[in-house]
Amino acid sequence: MSARGDAHRLAPGLCVPAQCRGLIERGALVAINSSGGKDSQAMTILLSRIVPRGQILVVHAPLGEVEWPGTVEHIEATMPPGVPLILAPIASGKTLLEGIEARGRFPDSARRYCTAGWKRGPIERELRRYLKAHPRFGGRIVSAMGMRADESPARARRDPWKRNDRNSRADREWYDWLPIHGLTTAEVFQIIADAGQSPHWAYAAGMSRLSCSFCILASRADLARAAELRPGLYRDYVALERRIGHTLSPTRVPLPALTGVPAAPADADPRV
């Protein structure tokens, strides 16, 4: 299906800049950055309607123990058939918890080294490799991400279409695209339902967002629910806070006091 088609009719709410349409028509690779969350899922559904199947790639940065169980399987089950999925792990093999302990502090909104080191960096590395290995795309790539304006003031200020100067070179033309930037949460869930799909199980279990199971940006309610759903991992976070003398929450309140959920003894809960 050509990007010349009626994008609004096929994918209501999808913003497709003219330059983006031109790149798709010229055969550019469209890389869908998928976390497995609702926004990534809705974005994948919409883009699969306007981008030729042979130009789509899904890429995911697996986060190991801190990722919600079943995330990769959920991405595989909800992406278009025949589209490749590339996993982009951190090259060092170091887990996020190991990285936090080595630094002696958790990331925060101003220093999100977790995103840079465990997500953006590995994903960009794999996309560069894929583009080089597939010359049919002519060195042209559109990297699509599911960030939305109503998630936060910072995301509302982001430009939905921007040239990525850091990754653009003489033989590579790279653009970052936020195709669902203007959608609401309700619209995202409706797109998933209308496609006959379900979101990741963590939403039905009470989580409002899907990122790391215990995210530095999570609400108190989400942290408390995650502690109930993943007691073994919660215990590891609580122990890490105590060892490094630094808390996950920017409030500097330790997790047990913040969530009201005590950390179970090591022999009292499964490794979840």
Tab-separated table of N, CA, C and O in Angstrom, residues 1 5 12 15 26 63 81 141 164 185 238 268:
chain	number	residue	atom	x	y	z
A	1	MET	N	0.855	-1.192	0.000
A	1	MET	CA	0.000	0.000	0.000
A	1	MET	C	0.889	1.239	0.000
A	1	MET	O	1.820	1.346	0.788
A	5	GLY	N	-1.577	6.943	-0.679
A	5	GLY	CA	-2.976	6.729	-0.335
A	5	GLY	C	-3.445	7.707	0.723
A	5	GLY	O	-2.682	8.512	1.252
A	12	PRO	N	-6.449	6.939	10.916
A	12	PRO	CA	-6.887	8.211	11.508
A	12	PRO	C	-5.978	8.636	12.664
A	12	PRO	O	-5.610	7.830	13.503
A	15	CYS	N	0.035	11.353	11.747
A	15	CYS	CA	0.596	12.545	11.103
A	15	CYS	C	1.744	12.103	10.196
A	15	CYS	O	2.746	11.566	10.683
A	26	ARG	N	10.039	6.627	-1.996
A	26	ARG	CA	11.340	6.359	-2.614
A	26	ARG	C	11.997	5.098	-2.051
A	26	ARG	O	13.142	4.791	-2.377
A	63	LEU	N	15.476	-5.751	27.807
A	63	LEU	CA	16.035	-5.265	29.073
A	63	LEU	C	16.193	-6.365	30.107
A	63	LEU	O	16.418	-6.094	31.289
A	81	PRO	N	2.815	-9.991	9.947
A	81	PRO	CA	3.527	-11.199	9.527
A	81	PRO	C	4.517	-10.890	8.408
A	81	PRO	O	4.263	-10.064	7.529
A	141	ILE	N	16.479	6.063	6.009
A	141	ILE	CA	15.777	5.427	7.113
A	141	ILE	C	14.917	6.438	7.868
A	141	ILE	O	15.335	7.577	8.107
A	164	ASN	N	17.858	13.456	11.992
A	164	ASN	CA	18.792	13.012	13.017
A	164	ASN	C	20.204	13.268	12.494
A	164	ASN	O	20.776	12.442	11.773
A	185	THR	N	-4.495	8.760	25.017
A	185	THR	CA	-4.415	7.390	25.524
A	185	THR	C	-5.639	6.585	25.102
A	185	THR	O	-5.523	5.421	24.687
A	238	VAL	N	14.885	-3.120	46.167
A	238	VAL	CA	14.975	-2.634	47.545
A	238	VAL	C	16.374	-2.879	48.095
A	238	VAL	O	16.980	-2.001	48.726
A	268	ALA	N	10.804	-16.405	50.429
A	268	ALA	CA	9.358	-16.351	50.588
A	268	ALA	C	8.600	-16.020	49.324
A	268	ALA	O	7.374	-15.947	49.345
